[in-house]
Amino acid sequence: MARPTTVHVCSECGHSSVRWHGQCPGCDAWNTLVEERAPVTGAGRGRVRGGAGGAAGKGVRAGTPTRLADVSTERVPRLLTAIGELDRVLGGGLVPGSLVLLGGSPGIGKSTLTNMALGNLAAAGRRTLYVSGEESAAQIRLRAERLVGATTGALDVPVLAETDLDTILATLRAERPEVVVIDSVQTMYAADLSGAPGSVGQVREVAARIMQVAKTDGIAVLLVGHVTKEGSLAGPRVLEHLVDCVLQFEGERERTYRTLRALKNRFGSTNEAGVFEMRSGGLVEVLDASARFVAEATGKPGSVILAAMEGSRPLLVEVQALVSPSELVPPRRVVNGLDRNRLALVLAVLGRHAGIGAGSADVFVNVVGGVRVEEPGADLAIALAVASAARGVPLQAGGAARPVACFGELGLTGELRTVGHADRRSAEAAKFGLRHVISPEVAPTLREALRAALPTRAPQAA
Ligand code: TYD
Ligand code: MG
């Protein structure tokens, strides 16, 4: 068969060109040309781009639309990975024929998680396949040996160390696994595209062709993808619309806690998140994360418990702040596990509406345990931690010696705004003996929140 030609299509204007250009000849945008297989008439993917598909017209039969009520829906049983947190985030297990993209930075534990999932599935008698373009079969075996304690079937998973897409697809057709892991999508290449593995064109082509096979043969596919420094799934942003489910595995490599979130899920909620801990024998689900964080909370100046939501589950985490005089201009503003911009906003509101200015001091804010909290409900925790650190007094609520729990979003005019699931957050705090929770329901403004939590020296003019 003659090698199919490829075209370079501009992702902005759709202009297609035979050669690659740095600047699109159509719209003058830079770096937008992406290599694709040239549309083939008849066979192949009937992707019609800008009317260039050609095949429209004679000999094409019209489709028959079906009323939704008449569409048959056999309920296919899901494939359970037996990793509770993963199954929950997936919305109750893997759906046969679906494509799941698992993103995360290198070293976070994507291969470990997928190995464990396949091991469990193999132990449950499912046909599995682990395709790796990153490691040799021997390396994969070494990892699997570490996992046998937690995963009985870890060594029963068949592996294929391969990067050529055609070989992988042929193997899929021959082996007909029920679940396959492709680790990672950036290392695979389609021989008929000239782009390097990992380029947008290659990643898209690889995923699209694997999807075709997955859908026709009912294979559940877990595509592993690396995340770039900027936090997007490298190149693979382009895959988000294609796959059924996008999972993000995050946390800091040096820390033990990792969270798994669903950013998109056609078969479940995107509110779910799972917490894992990396141990020497693989990833362990953390079901009592709140208990640990509360027990470890110091209750010293600058420490506060944030009643956060991890998806649909409440999670108590400790937020710590340190305010220290600085020689630097501008002073340092360092955050770990929170949004940097939220710190800037909270500091501005603290200075303007509560008379607590960080001024020229360095401010460090940290979520303990390497957890990332990305929700506006964390504002009040940042504010209280910084205020407590700046004043050098520990927070207290109701005169109790327990750490103070809080949640709430900060408005620019110094008001506290309600956030979702207030009842569940308070209930989680109560469960761990934190009865006094400072929230927008108790304190409508930041000033009142500070008055309630820093009772000895209330903010000036209060
Ligand atoms: P890995 O799953 O290979 O990460 P990724 O595929 O996302 O790049 O492993 C991540 C790290 O976890 C690796 O540095 C080694 C470590 N690790 C453990 O601490 N315990 C274990 O049981 C395993 C298998 C790995
Ligand atoms: Mg890996």
PDB file of C-alpha atoms in Angstrom, residues 85 257 275-277 279 284-296 313-316 428 431-432:
ATOM      1  CA  GLU A  85     -10.983   5.497  45.230  1.00  0.00           C
ATOM      2  CA  TYR A 257      -0.408  12.370  49.471  1.00  0.00           C
ATOM      3  CA  VAL A 275      -6.849  10.523  48.058  1.00  0.00           C
ATOM      4  CA  PHE A 276      -3.883   8.154  47.928  1.00  0.00           C
ATOM      5  CA  GLU A 277      -0.641   7.769  49.752  1.00  0.00           C
ATOM      6  CA  ARG A 279       4.130   3.771  50.158  1.00  0.00           C
ATOM      7  CA  VAL A 284      -2.681   3.067  49.434  1.00  0.00           C
ATOM      8  CA  GLU A 285      -6.115   4.623  49.591  1.00  0.00           C
ATOM      9  CA  VAL A 286      -6.439   7.210  52.330  1.00  0.00           C
ATOM     10  CA  LEU A 287      -9.920   7.064  53.743  1.00  0.00           C
ATOM     11  CA  ASP A 288      -9.258   8.879  56.997  1.00  0.00           C
ATOM     12  CA  ALA A 289      -7.291  11.833  55.658  1.00  0.00           C
ATOM     13  CA  SER A 290      -9.225  14.319  57.819  1.00  0.00           C
ATOM     14  CA  ALA A 291      -8.405  12.426  61.013  1.00  0.00           C
ATOM     15  CA  ARG A 292      -4.697  12.502  60.228  1.00  0.00           C
ATOM     16  CA  PHE A 293      -4.554  16.154  59.350  1.00  0.00           C
ATOM     17  CA  VAL A 294      -6.543  17.208  62.418  1.00  0.00           C
ATOM     18  CA  ALA A 295      -4.393  15.072  64.699  1.00  0.00           C
ATOM     19  CA  GLU A 296      -1.248  16.627  63.226  1.00  0.00           C
ATOM     20  CA  ARG A 313     -16.335  14.531  50.164  1.00  0.00           C
ATOM     21  CA  PRO A 314     -15.416  16.946  52.905  1.00  0.00           C
ATOM     22  CA  LEU A 315     -11.741  16.969  53.858  1.00  0.00           C
ATOM     23  CA  LEU A 316     -10.156  18.758  56.794  1.00  0.00           C
ATOM     24  CA  GLU A 428     -17.014  16.805  59.118  1.00  0.00           C
ATOM     25  CA  LYS A 431     -16.952  14.652  63.676  1.00  0.00           C
ATOM     26  CA  PHE A 432     -13.404  15.458  64.746  1.00  0.00           C
TER      27      PHE A 432
END
